[in-house]
Coordinates of C-alpha atoms and ligand atoms in Angstrom, one line a residue:
M15 CA 9.4 -14.6 22.4
V16 CA 8.8 -16.9 19.3
D17 CA 11.8 -17.9 17.3
T18 CA 10.3 -18.1 14.1
F19 CA 8.2 -15.2 14.3
I20 CA 9.6 -12.2 12.6
T21 CA 8.1 -8.5 12.2
F22 CA 8.8 -5.9 9.8
E23 CA 8.7 -2.1 11.1
G24 CA 9.1 1.4 10.1
P25 CA 7.6 4.8 9.5
D26 CA 5.8 5.5 6.2
G27 CA 7.6 5.8 3.2
A28 CA 10.2 3.4 4.8
G29 CA 9.5 0.9 1.5
K30 CA 8.7 -2.1 3.7
T31 CA 6.2 -3.3 1.4
S32 CA 8.4 -3.2 -1.6
V33 CA 11.6 -4.7 0.2
L34 CA 9.1 -7.3 1.4
T35 CA 7.8 -8.4 -2.0
A36 CA 11.4 -8.4 -3.2
L37 CA 12.7 -10.4 0.1
I38 CA 10.1 -13.1 0.6
P39 CA 10.9 -15.1 -2.6
Q40 CA 14.7 -15.3 -1.6
L41 CA 14.1 -15.9 2.1
A42 CA 11.8 -18.8 1.0
A43 CA 14.6 -20.3 -1.3
H44 CA 16.8 -20.5 1.8
L45 CA 14.6 -22.2 4.3
T46 CA 13.9 -25.3 5.0
R47 CA 10.3 -24.3 6.4
P48 CA 7.6 -22.7 4.7
V49 CA 7.3 -19.1 4.9
H50 CA 3.9 -17.2 5.7
L51 CA 3.7 -13.5 5.1
T52 CA 1.2 -11.4 6.6
R53 CA 0.4 -7.9 7.5
E54 CA -1.3 -5.5 9.9
P55 CA -3.7 -3.9 10.0
G56 CA -5.4 -6.8 8.5
G57 CA -4.3 -10.5 7.9
A58 CA -7.7 -12.2 8.4
Q59 CA -11.2 -11.5 7.5
I60 CA -12.3 -9.9 10.4
S61 CA -9.1 -7.9 10.8
E62 CA -9.6 -6.7 7.3
K63 CA -12.7 -5.1 8.2
I64 CA -11.7 -3.4 11.2
R65 CA -8.7 -2.2 8.9
E66 CA -11.2 -0.6 6.5
L67 CA -12.7 1.1 9.5
I68 CA -9.4 2.3 10.8
L69 CA -8.1 3.6 7.5
D70 CA -10.8 5.1 6.0
P71 CA -10.1 8.7 5.2
E72 CA -14.0 9.7 6.0
N73 CA -13.5 8.5 9.8
T74 CA -11.9 12.2 10.9
A75 CA -14.0 12.0 14.1
M76 CA -12.4 8.6 15.2
D77 CA -10.7 9.2 18.6
A78 CA -7.0 8.3 19.2
R79 CA -8.0 5.7 21.9
T80 CA -10.7 4.0 19.8
E81 CA -7.9 3.7 16.7
A82 CA -5.7 2.0 19.5
L83 CA -8.5 -0.4 20.5
L84 CA -9.5 -1.1 17.2
Y85 CA -5.7 -2.1 16.0
A86 CA -5.4 -4.1 19.1
A87 CA -8.9 -6.0 18.5
S88 CA -7.5 -6.4 14.8
R89 CA -4.0 -7.7 16.0
R90 CA -5.5 -10.2 18.6
Q91 CA -8.1 -11.8 16.0
H92 CA -5.0 -11.9 13.3
L93 CA -2.8 -13.8 15.9
R94 CA -5.2 -16.3 17.2
E95 CA -6.7 -17.1 13.5
V96 CA -3.7 -16.7 11.4
I97 CA -0.1 -16.3 13.4
V98 CA -0.4 -18.6 16.1
P99 CA -1.6 -21.6 13.9
A100 CA 1.0 -20.9 11.4
L101 CA 3.6 -20.9 14.1
D102 CA 2.3 -24.2 15.2
A103 CA 2.2 -25.9 12.1
G104 CA 6.0 -25.0 11.8
E105 CA 6.3 -22.1 9.6
V106 CA 8.2 -18.8 9.8
V107 CA 5.9 -16.0 10.1
V108 CA 6.7 -12.6 8.6
C109 CA 4.5 -10.2 9.6
D110 CA 4.6 -6.7 8.0
R111 CA 3.8 -4.4 11.4
F112 CA 2.8 -5.6 15.1
V113 CA 2.9 -4.3 18.4
D114 CA 5.7 -1.7 17.9
S115 CA 3.8 0.1 15.1
S116 CA 0.7 0.7 17.8
V117 CA 3.4 1.9 20.3
A118 CA 4.9 4.4 17.7
Y119 CA 2.0 5.6 15.7
Q120 CA -0.6 5.6 18.4
G121 CA 1.4 5.9 21.6
A122 CA 4.0 8.5 20.7
G123 CA 2.4 9.8 17.2
R124 CA -1.3 10.4 18.6
Q125 CA 0.4 10.9 21.9
I126 CA -1.9 8.7 24.1
G127 CA 1.3 7.3 25.9
E128 CA 3.6 4.6 24.7
Q129 CA 3.5 2.6 28.1
A130 CA -0.7 2.5 28.2
V131 CA -0.4 1.3 24.6
L132 CA 2.2 -1.4 25.1
E133 CA 0.1 -2.6 28.0
M134 CA -3.2 -2.6 26.3
N135 CA -1.5 -4.9 23.3
Q136 CA 0.2 -7.1 25.9
F137 CA -3.8 -8.0 26.9
A138 CA -4.4 -8.3 23.0
T139 CA -1.7 -10.7 22.2
D140 CA -1.0 -12.6 25.5
G141 CA 2.1 -11.1 25.5
I142 CA 3.5 -13.1 22.5
Q143 CA 6.5 -11.2 20.8
P144 CA 8.5 -11.6 17.7
G145 CA 11.8 -13.1 18.1
L146 CA 13.4 -10.5 15.7
T147 CA 11.9 -7.5 14.5
L148 CA 13.6 -5.9 11.4
Y149 CA 13.3 -1.9 11.8
L150 CA 13.5 -0.1 8.4
D151 CA 14.9 3.4 9.5
V152 CA 14.3 6.4 7.3
P153 CA 14.3 10.2 8.5
S154 CA 10.8 11.4 8.3
E155 CA 11.3 14.0 5.5
I156 CA 12.8 11.3 3.3
G157 CA 9.8 9.0 4.0
L158 CA 7.3 11.7 3.4
A159 CA 9.0 12.7 0.4
R160 CA 8.8 9.3 -1.0
I161 CA 5.2 9.2 -0.5
A162 CA 4.6 12.4 -2.0
A163 CA 6.4 11.4 -5.3
H164 CA 4.2 8.1 -5.4
R165 CA 1.0 10.1 -4.7
T166 CA -0.4 9.0 -8.1
S167 CA 0.1 5.6 -7.8
R168 CA -0.8 5.0 -4.0
Q169 CA -3.9 6.0 -2.4
F170 CA -3.5 8.3 0.5
D171 CA -4.8 6.9 3.6
R172 CA -5.8 8.6 7.0
L173 CA -2.5 8.2 8.6
D174 CA -0.3 9.1 5.6
Q175 CA -2.1 12.7 5.7
E176 CA -0.7 13.4 9.3
S177 CA 1.7 16.2 9.7
L178 CA 5.6 16.2 9.8
A179 CA 5.4 16.4 13.6
F180 CA 3.4 13.4 13.9
H181 CA 5.9 11.5 11.6
Q182 CA 8.9 12.8 13.5
R183 CA 7.2 11.6 16.8
V184 CA 6.7 8.0 15.3
R185 CA 10.2 7.8 14.3
A186 CA 11.7 8.9 17.4
A187 CA 9.6 6.1 19.1
Y188 CA 10.9 3.5 16.9
L189 CA 14.3 4.7 17.7
R190 CA 13.7 4.6 21.2
L191 CA 12.3 1.2 21.1
A192 CA 15.5 0.1 18.9
Q193 CA 17.6 1.4 21.8
Q194 CA 15.4 -0.1 24.5
E195 CA 15.4 -3.6 22.7
P196 CA 18.7 -4.2 21.1
E197 CA 18.5 -7.9 21.1
R198 CA 15.1 -8.1 19.4
I199 CA 15.0 -4.8 17.2
H200 CA 17.6 -4.7 14.2
T201 CA 17.9 -1.5 12.4
I202 CA 18.3 -1.4 8.8
D203 CA 19.1 1.8 6.9
A204 CA 16.5 2.1 4.8
T205 CA 17.6 5.6 2.7
Q206 CA 20.1 3.0 0.8
P207 CA 19.2 1.6 -2.7
M208 CA 16.3 -1.1 -2.5
A209 CA 18.8 -4.0 -3.4
Q210 CA 21.2 -3.3 -0.7
V211 CA 18.2 -2.7 1.8
V212 CA 16.9 -6.4 0.7
A213 CA 20.4 -7.8 1.1
D214 CA 20.8 -6.2 4.6
C215 CA 17.5 -7.7 5.6
L216 CA 18.5 -11.2 4.2
A217 CA 21.8 -11.2 6.0
T218 CA 20.1 -10.6 9.4
L219 CA 17.6 -13.1 8.7
Q220 CA 20.4 -15.6 8.0
H221 CA 22.0 -15.0 11.0
F222 CA 18.7 -15.3 13.1
L223 CA 17.5 -18.4 11.3
T224 CA 20.6 -20.4 11.1
D225 CA 18.8 -23.5 12.0
S226 CA 16.3 -23.4 9.2
W227 CA 18.8 -22.0 6.7
Q228 CA 20.3 -23.7 3.7
S229 CA 22.6 -22.5 1.4
R230 CA 21.9 -22.3 -2.4
Ligands
TYD325 P1 -0.5 0.2 5.0 O1 -1.4 0.6 4.0 O2 -0.6 -1.0 5.6 O3 0.7 1.2 4.9 P2 2.4 0.5 5.2 O4 2.6 0.0 3.7 O5 3.0 1.8 5.6 O6 2.5 -0.5 6.1 O7 -1.2 1.2 6.3 C1 -0.8 0.8 7.4 C2 -0.8 2.3 8.2 O8 -1.5 1.9 9.5 C3 0.4 2.8 8.5 O9 0.3 4.5 8.3 C4 0.9 2.6 10.0 C5 -0.7 2.7 10.7 N1 -0.6 1.7 11.7 C6 -0.9 2.0 13.0 O10 -0.9 3.5 13.1 N2 -0.9 1.3 14.2 C7 -0.9 -0.1 14.1 O11 -0.6 -0.6 15.1 C8 -0.4 -0.3 12.8 C9 -0.3 -2.1 12.6 C10 -0.4 0.4 11.7

């Protein structure tokens, strides 16, 4: 567990990307250390190439385990090339999605087994875990309705096209993870107005990062 390694998780339509865009400048203004925002799948050149492969809507023939292995491969490269060096340099690393995404989407969503996916990812990450995970929770119907409402402005990727049942399995897995690891995973109600979601995230981060926090 690394104290300055923070991840954001959530089902599709939780608003993670918008929340992070609003949150990061506010977080940076409070911290005495640099903040490094990165994302999965991707975050490094090789990892971005793997991302294109995984999310390409044309790759309908991709086997579920192939997909899980590609996410893990992308994650390892990102970890070695970007996350670990940034942590070693004393930065606070905020990563949009990490191992929990694979456990929820591949393990539960694609039904290849949460434990198997977790173990494969432990190999890929040398067991490196975030100190804090903010889980933005939203019921599947609301998440999918948000995506549908933004359909014209947001490209639909292969995973967004999955059925409601898939998204419900993903959310159920996240809720199980949050229950199993209450110390690490903090659940934020992402059905609230965006400003409130951002404020809740910031309050949780302040509590966790007290040693690097300065009041303004
Ligand atoms: P992205 O466009 O980054 O969406 P979001 O803003 O919701 O994070 O696409 C990421 C998609 O990849 C998303 O549907 C979740 C999925 N995903 C997995 O299935 N497994 C994983 O391990 C990761 C990191 C992402």
